Amino acid sequence: MIFSTRQLSLFACTSLLFCHATTHAKPMEVHARLAPQARAENKVALTLDACSGRFDEDLLAFLIRKRIPATIFVTKKWLDKNPRGVTVIKSNLDLFAVEDHGEKHIPAIIGSGRTVYGLAGEPDIAHLQREVTEGAKAITSTIGIAPQWYRGASAKYDAEAITEINRLGYKIAGFSFNADHGATLRKKAIVDKFKRLQPGDVIIAHMNKPQSDSAQGLSSGLNDALKQGFVFVRLDQVEMQKMPDQKTKRDKS
Ligand SMILES: [Zn+2]
């Protein structure tokens, strides 16, 4: 049988896609805690993601009132859509560090057709580079500081994406305590979670869904943490330690 050039190239593509699809490692979640010294001092870190969507002003107003520092991961998308949020953050840079959550909130997984939590990944490394560097540029031009940390959308990564993000000069911001599951948890569930907060935990939560229970749940949980003597720090004030429970199983995603 004789195939046309077009047919041959289609077969090659199909075959390449198949190979690609069967050799990708499962995206990993980077888990990290504060280094032992910080744990001994009862320190914990609050990190807040501003993915896309809106500005949860109630949550930031609570943090400002209670003088709780936080490390805020913003996308360019969020900065562009939330001028009020930008103003509040810029007025409180003694309390808030601002770090890179990308340009358009695209997960750091490489390969056409791959998704995580319904979000499509990047077709190639060049697109990942753009996501990381344009996110950083937006922070520098809007907030006036250069980010040091990167957290990808969905907080899941391919190993090759981690290598590239590190090469671009950014540390991956892991976490150990998922407080609001992407702003989907109800208030009581968030408050209950905080009963299990440990010294050294790096909390991840969201500040882009004011319609969720996150502000109420976090305010209550963080208040309890303060009463228990936890001390809040930003990621730029402490050393972090990676936890050895990253998932590296291979799959067909
Ligand atoms: Zn996000």
mmCIF file of C-alpha atoms and ligand atoms in Angstrom:
data_model
loop_
_atom_site.group_PDB
_atom_site.id
_atom_site.type_symbol
_atom_site.label_atom_id
_atom_site.label_comp_id
_atom_site.label_asym_id
_atom_site.label_seq_id
_atom_site.Cartn_x
_atom_site.Cartn_y
_atom_site.Cartn_z
ATOM 1 C CA MET A 1 0.000 0.000 0.000
ATOM 2 C CA ILE A 2 1.275 3.471 -0.915
ATOM 3 C CA PHE A 3 0.592 6.381 1.384
ATOM 4 C CA SER A 4 0.535 10.062 0.475
ATOM 5 C CA THR A 5 2.905 12.431 2.265
ATOM 6 C CA ARG A 6 -0.048 13.830 4.172
ATOM 7 C CA GLN A 7 -1.155 10.377 5.289
ATOM 8 C CA LEU A 8 2.377 9.527 6.373
ATOM 9 C CA SER A 9 2.697 12.716 8.387
ATOM 10 C CA LEU A 10 -0.660 12.033 10.047
ATOM 11 C CA PHE A 11 0.512 8.552 11.022
ATOM 12 C CA ALA A 12 3.734 10.009 12.390
ATOM 13 C CA CYS A 13 1.771 12.546 14.449
ATOM 14 C CA THR A 14 -0.573 9.892 15.794
ATOM 15 C CA SER A 15 2.336 7.697 16.711
ATOM 16 C CA LEU A 16 4.202 10.572 18.372
ATOM 17 C CA LEU A 17 1.126 11.617 20.304
ATOM 18 C CA PHE A 18 0.633 8.052 21.458
ATOM 19 C CA CYS A 19 4.250 7.791 22.604
ATOM 20 C CA HIS A 20 3.957 11.167 24.333
ATOM 21 C CA ALA A 21 0.725 10.178 26.056
ATOM 22 C CA THR A 22 2.077 6.923 27.391
ATOM 23 C CA THR A 23 5.369 8.206 28.785
ATOM 24 C CA HIS A 24 4.287 11.233 30.835
ATOM 25 C CA ALA A 25 4.809 10.960 34.551
ATOM 26 C CA LYS A 26 1.845 11.885 36.699
ATOM 27 C CA PRO A 27 2.056 15.570 37.660
ATOM 28 C CA MET A 28 3.411 15.974 41.170
ATOM 29 C CA GLU A 29 2.290 18.206 43.973
ATOM 30 C CA VAL A 30 5.234 19.806 45.754
ATOM 31 C CA HIS A 31 4.829 19.492 49.487
ATOM 32 C CA ALA A 32 6.970 21.587 51.784
ATOM 33 C CA ARG A 33 7.112 22.748 55.370
ATOM 34 C CA LEU A 34 9.127 25.361 57.184
ATOM 35 C CA ALA A 35 12.635 24.318 58.207
ATOM 36 C CA PRO A 36 13.130 22.800 61.739
ATOM 37 C CA GLN A 37 14.226 26.055 63.405
ATOM 38 C CA ALA A 38 10.998 27.795 62.347
ATOM 39 C CA ARG A 39 8.956 24.799 63.494
ATOM 40 C CA ALA A 40 10.593 24.993 66.901
ATOM 41 C CA GLU A 41 9.485 28.624 67.083
ATOM 42 C CA ASN A 42 5.841 27.686 66.395
ATOM 43 C CA LYS A 43 5.935 29.405 63.031
ATOM 44 C CA VAL A 44 3.515 28.731 60.179
ATOM 45 C CA ALA A 45 3.169 30.416 56.785
ATOM 46 C CA LEU A 46 -0.067 31.479 55.148
ATOM 47 C CA THR A 47 -0.037 31.497 51.342
ATOM 48 C CA LEU A 48 -3.012 32.758 49.344
ATOM 49 C CA ASP A 49 -3.625 32.177 45.662
ATOM 50 C CA ALA A 50 -5.258 34.818 43.465
ATOM 51 C CA CYS A 51 -5.817 32.650 40.389
ATOM 52 C CA SER A 52 -8.358 34.477 38.275
ATOM 53 C CA GLY A 53 -11.773 35.702 39.361
ATOM 54 C CA ARG A 54 -12.356 38.426 41.926
ATOM 55 C CA PHE A 55 -10.885 39.979 45.071
ATOM 56 C CA ASP A 56 -11.905 38.613 48.471
ATOM 57 C CA GLU A 57 -11.601 41.914 50.307
ATOM 58 C CA ASP A 58 -13.108 40.544 53.542
ATOM 59 C CA LEU A 59 -10.231 38.071 53.843
ATOM 60 C CA LEU A 60 -7.483 40.659 53.348
ATOM 61 C CA ALA A 61 -9.264 43.141 55.629
ATOM 62 C CA PHE A 62 -9.208 40.478 58.367
ATOM 63 C CA LEU A 63 -5.466 39.825 57.861
ATOM 64 C CA ILE A 64 -4.716 43.555 57.970
ATOM 65 C CA ARG A 65 -6.815 44.009 61.116
ATOM 66 C CA LYS A 66 -5.071 41.100 62.854
ATOM 67 C CA ARG A 67 -1.621 41.930 61.389
ATOM 68 C CA ILE A 68 -1.258 38.426 59.927
ATOM 69 C CA PRO A 69 1.411 38.341 57.210
ATOM 70 C CA ALA A 70 0.734 36.341 54.050
ATOM 71 C CA THR A 71 2.482 35.390 50.830
ATOM 72 C CA ILE A 72 0.126 36.138 47.962
ATOM 73 C CA PHE A 73 0.459 34.305 44.627
ATOM 74 C CA VAL A 74 -1.093 36.375 41.856
ATOM 75 C CA THR A 75 -1.569 35.884 38.133
ATOM 76 C CA LYS A 76 -1.350 38.694 35.580
ATOM 77 C CA LYS A 77 -4.966 37.867 34.794
ATOM 78 C CA TRP A 78 -6.025 38.601 38.384
ATOM 79 C CA LEU A 79 -3.917 41.777 38.629
ATOM 80 C CA ASP A 80 -5.476 43.121 35.417
ATOM 81 C CA LYS A 81 -9.035 42.475 36.615
ATOM 82 C CA ASN A 82 -8.783 43.580 40.237
ATOM 83 C CA PRO A 83 -7.468 47.145 40.610
ATOM 84 C CA ARG A 84 -9.012 47.428 44.093
ATOM 85 C CA GLY A 85 -7.145 44.294 45.179
ATOM 86 C CA VAL A 86 -3.903 45.732 43.787
ATOM 87 C CA THR A 87 -4.445 48.952 45.761
ATOM 88 C CA VAL A 88 -5.051 47.061 49.016
ATOM 89 C CA ILE A 89 -1.983 44.852 48.505
ATOM 90 C CA LYS A 90 0.255 47.807 47.590
ATOM 91 C CA SER A 91 -0.878 49.693 50.673
ATOM 92 C CA ASN A 92 0.181 46.782 52.888
ATOM 93 C CA LEU A 93 3.504 45.571 51.538
ATOM 94 C CA ASP A 94 4.852 45.484 55.089
ATOM 95 C CA LEU A 95 2.451 42.583 55.631
ATOM 96 C CA PHE A 96 2.110 40.936 52.234
ATOM 97 C CA ALA A 97 4.720 39.424 49.937
ATOM 98 C CA VAL A 98 3.606 39.062 46.311
ATOM 99 C CA GLU A 99 4.797 36.088 44.294
ATOM 100 C CA ASP A 100 4.248 34.585 40.843
ATOM 101 C CA HIS A 101 1.195 32.434 39.998
ATOM 102 C CA GLY A 102 1.679 32.794 36.228
ATOM 103 C CA GLU A 103 0.313 34.925 33.430
ATOM 104 C CA LYS A 104 -2.960 33.174 32.557
ATOM 105 C CA HIS A 105 -3.273 30.488 35.258
ATOM 106 C CA ILE A 106 -2.105 27.575 33.116
ATOM 107 C CA PRO A 107 -0.767 24.492 34.962
ATOM 108 C CA ALA A 108 2.949 23.643 34.647
ATOM 109 C CA ILE A 109 2.321 20.386 32.829
ATOM 110 C CA ILE A 110 3.670 19.923 29.332
ATOM 111 C CA GLY A 111 1.920 18.192 26.448
ATOM 112 C CA SER A 112 -1.036 18.912 24.184
ATOM 113 C CA GLY A 113 -4.340 17.638 25.510
ATOM 114 C CA ARG A 114 -3.157 17.116 29.080
ATOM 115 C CA THR A 115 -5.280 18.628 31.825
ATOM 116 C CA VAL A 116 -5.301 18.876 35.594
ATOM 117 C CA TYR A 117 -8.518 19.717 37.495
ATOM 118 C CA GLY A 118 -9.997 20.551 34.089
ATOM 119 C CA LEU A 119 -7.304 23.140 33.297
ATOM 120 C CA ALA A 120 -5.365 22.551 30.068
ATOM 121 C CA GLY A 121 -1.583 22.421 30.401
ATOM 122 C CA GLU A 122 1.082 23.930 28.162
ATOM 123 C CA PRO A 123 1.809 22.592 24.674
ATOM 124 C CA ASP A 124 5.569 23.015 25.172
ATOM 125 C CA ILE A 125 8.317 24.443 27.372
ATOM 126 C CA ALA A 126 8.336 27.789 25.500
ATOM 127 C CA HIS A 127 4.728 28.401 26.574
ATOM 128 C CA LEU A 128 5.617 27.517 30.169
ATOM 129 C CA GLN A 129 8.485 30.032 30.050
ATOM 130 C CA ARG A 130 6.049 32.703 28.893
ATOM 131 C CA GLU A 131 3.540 31.834 31.654
ATOM 132 C CA VAL A 132 6.234 32.170 34.338
ATOM 133 C CA THR A 133 8.080 35.232 33.036
ATOM 134 C CA GLU A 134 5.017 37.256 31.994
ATOM 135 C CA GLY A 135 3.476 36.582 35.406
ATOM 136 C CA ALA A 136 6.645 37.886 37.055
ATOM 137 C CA LYS A 137 6.799 40.949 34.791
ATOM 138 C CA ALA A 138 3.199 41.838 35.628
ATOM 139 C CA ILE A 139 4.045 41.782 39.355
ATOM 140 C CA THR A 140 7.103 43.960 38.849
ATOM 141 C CA SER A 141 5.217 46.516 36.750
ATOM 142 C CA THR A 142 2.046 46.550 38.899
ATOM 143 C CA ILE A 143 3.343 46.026 42.435
ATOM 144 C CA GLY A 144 6.943 47.163 41.992
ATOM 145 C CA ILE A 145 8.719 44.063 43.312
ATOM 146 C CA ALA A 146 10.443 41.101 41.671
ATOM 147 C CA PRO A 147 9.022 37.704 42.718
ATOM 148 C CA GLN A 148 11.268 34.880 43.953
ATOM 149 C CA TRP A 149 8.732 32.057 44.246
ATOM 150 C CA TYR A 150 6.506 30.365 41.686
ATOM 151 C CA ARG A 151 3.361 28.370 42.240
ATOM 152 C CA GLY A 152 1.772 26.936 39.114
ATOM 153 C CA ALA A 153 -1.983 26.831 38.584
ATOM 154 C CA SER A 154 -3.366 23.701 40.317
ATOM 155 C CA ALA A 155 -0.046 23.419 42.236
ATOM 156 C CA LYS A 156 0.828 20.332 40.185
ATOM 157 C CA TYR A 157 3.959 20.059 38.056
ATOM 158 C CA ASP A 158 5.812 17.876 35.612
ATOM 159 C CA ALA A 159 9.415 17.187 36.607
ATOM 160 C CA GLU A 160 10.651 18.921 33.438
ATOM 161 C CA ALA A 161 8.512 21.967 34.281
ATOM 162 C CA ILE A 162 10.055 22.176 37.762
ATOM 163 C CA THR A 163 13.533 22.042 36.236
ATOM 164 C CA GLU A 164 12.654 24.867 33.843
ATOM 165 C CA ILE A 165 11.028 27.057 36.509
ATOM 166 C CA ASN A 166 14.142 26.640 38.695
ATOM 167 C CA ARG A 167 16.348 27.455 35.686
ATOM 168 C CA LEU A 168 14.393 30.688 35.209
ATOM 169 C CA GLY A 169 15.383 31.597 38.778
ATOM 170 C CA TYR A 170 12.251 30.769 40.766
ATOM 171 C CA LYS A 171 11.754 28.422 43.698
ATOM 172 C CA ILE A 172 8.650 26.233 43.668
ATOM 173 C CA ALA A 173 6.272 27.168 46.463
ATOM 174 C CA GLY A 174 5.083 23.915 47.989
ATOM 175 C CA PHE A 175 2.638 23.599 50.851
ATOM 176 C CA SER A 176 1.630 21.163 53.570
ATOM 177 C CA PHE A 177 -1.838 22.262 54.709
ATOM 178 C CA ASN A 178 -4.667 22.667 52.205
ATOM 179 C CA ALA A 179 -7.102 24.921 54.086
ATOM 180 C CA ASP A 180 -9.939 25.502 51.618
ATOM 181 C CA HIS A 181 -9.545 23.027 48.710
ATOM 182 C CA GLY A 182 -9.653 25.710 46.031
ATOM 183 C CA ALA A 183 -12.250 27.788 47.949
ATOM 184 C CA THR A 184 -14.743 24.919 47.814
ATOM 185 C CA LEU A 185 -14.951 24.036 51.527
ATOM 186 C CA ARG A 186 -17.721 25.287 53.785
ATOM 187 C CA LYS A 187 -16.886 27.379 56.827
ATOM 188 C CA LYS A 188 -17.172 24.538 59.365
ATOM 189 C CA ALA A 189 -14.886 22.265 57.341
ATOM 190 C CA ILE A 190 -12.211 24.981 57.165
ATOM 191 C CA VAL A 191 -12.454 25.706 60.900
ATOM 192 C CA ASP A 192 -12.237 21.970 61.689
ATOM 193 C CA LYS A 193 -9.147 21.654 59.511
ATOM 194 C CA PHE A 194 -7.335 24.322 61.509
ATOM 195 C CA LYS A 195 -7.577 22.097 64.605
ATOM 196 C CA ARG A 196 -4.912 19.953 62.887
ATOM 197 C CA LEU A 197 -2.512 22.837 62.144
ATOM 198 C CA GLN A 198 1.078 21.969 63.140
ATOM 199 C CA PRO A 199 4.146 24.165 63.680
ATOM 200 C CA GLY A 200 5.985 24.491 60.361
ATOM 201 C CA ASP A 201 2.899 24.086 58.191
ATOM 202 C CA VAL A 202 2.642 26.040 54.957
ATOM 203 C CA ILE A 203 -1.045 26.803 54.481
ATOM 204 C CA ILE A 204 -2.545 27.155 51.002
ATOM 205 C CA ALA A 205 -5.892 28.943 50.581
ATOM 206 C CA HIS A 206 -7.606 31.242 48.097
ATOM 207 C CA MET A 207 -8.429 34.959 47.964
ATOM 208 C CA ASN A 208 -10.160 35.088 44.575
ATOM 209 C CA LYS A 209 -13.642 33.820 45.411
ATOM 210 C CA PRO A 210 -15.459 36.286 47.684
ATOM 211 C CA GLN A 211 -18.681 34.321 47.154
ATOM 212 C CA SER A 212 -17.125 31.270 48.875
ATOM 213 C CA ASP A 213 -16.861 30.494 52.589
ATOM 214 C CA SER A 214 -13.079 30.981 52.535
ATOM 215 C CA ALA A 215 -12.955 34.428 54.212
ATOM 216 C CA GLN A 216 -15.278 33.389 57.043
ATOM 217 C CA GLY A 217 -13.695 29.982 57.547
ATOM 218 C CA LEU A 218 -10.136 31.256 57.369
ATOM 219 C CA SER A 219 -10.846 34.200 59.691
ATOM 220 C CA SER A 220 -12.175 31.837 62.311
ATOM 221 C CA GLY A 221 -9.434 29.222 61.819
ATOM 222 C CA LEU A 222 -6.631 31.805 61.786
ATOM 223 C CA ASN A 223 -8.043 33.434 64.920
ATOM 224 C CA ASP A 224 -7.913 30.067 66.684
ATOM 225 C CA ALA A 225 -4.319 29.613 65.480
ATOM 226 C CA LEU A 226 -3.335 33.005 66.909
ATOM 227 C CA LYS A 227 -4.912 32.081 70.258
ATOM 228 C CA GLN A 228 -2.874 28.851 70.279
ATOM 229 C CA GLY A 229 0.321 30.874 69.903
ATOM 230 C CA PHE A 230 1.159 30.219 66.258
ATOM 231 C CA VAL A 231 3.367 32.884 64.692
ATOM 232 C CA PHE A 232 2.736 33.743 61.033
ATOM 233 C CA VAL A 233 5.609 34.366 58.640
ATOM 234 C CA ARG A 234 6.029 34.982 54.911
ATOM 235 C CA LEU A 235 8.031 32.687 52.647
ATOM 236 C CA ASP A 236 10.710 35.368 52.228
ATOM 237 C CA GLN A 237 11.351 35.310 55.984
ATOM 238 C CA VAL A 238 12.105 31.609 56.506
ATOM 239 C CA GLU A 239 13.825 28.552 55.093
ATOM 240 C CA MET A 240 11.647 25.834 53.592
ATOM 241 C CA GLN A 241 12.141 22.089 53.569
ATOM 242 C CA LYS A 242 10.687 19.815 50.884
ATOM 243 C CA MET A 243 8.683 16.839 52.101
ATOM 244 C CA PRO A 244 9.503 13.469 50.547
ATOM 245 C CA ASP A 245 5.939 12.477 49.615
ATOM 246 C CA GLN A 246 5.822 13.704 46.035
ATOM 247 C CA LYS A 247 3.844 11.528 43.664
ATOM 248 C CA THR A 248 5.939 10.245 40.796
ATOM 249 C CA LYS A 249 3.819 7.322 39.590
ATOM 250 C CA ARG A 250 3.576 7.100 35.838
ATOM 251 C CA ASP A 251 0.204 7.261 34.141
ATOM 252 C CA LYS A 252 -1.398 7.759 30.781
ATOM 253 C CA SER A 253 -2.481 11.393 31.167
HETATM 254 ZN ZN ZN B 1 -4.526 29.148 41.220
#
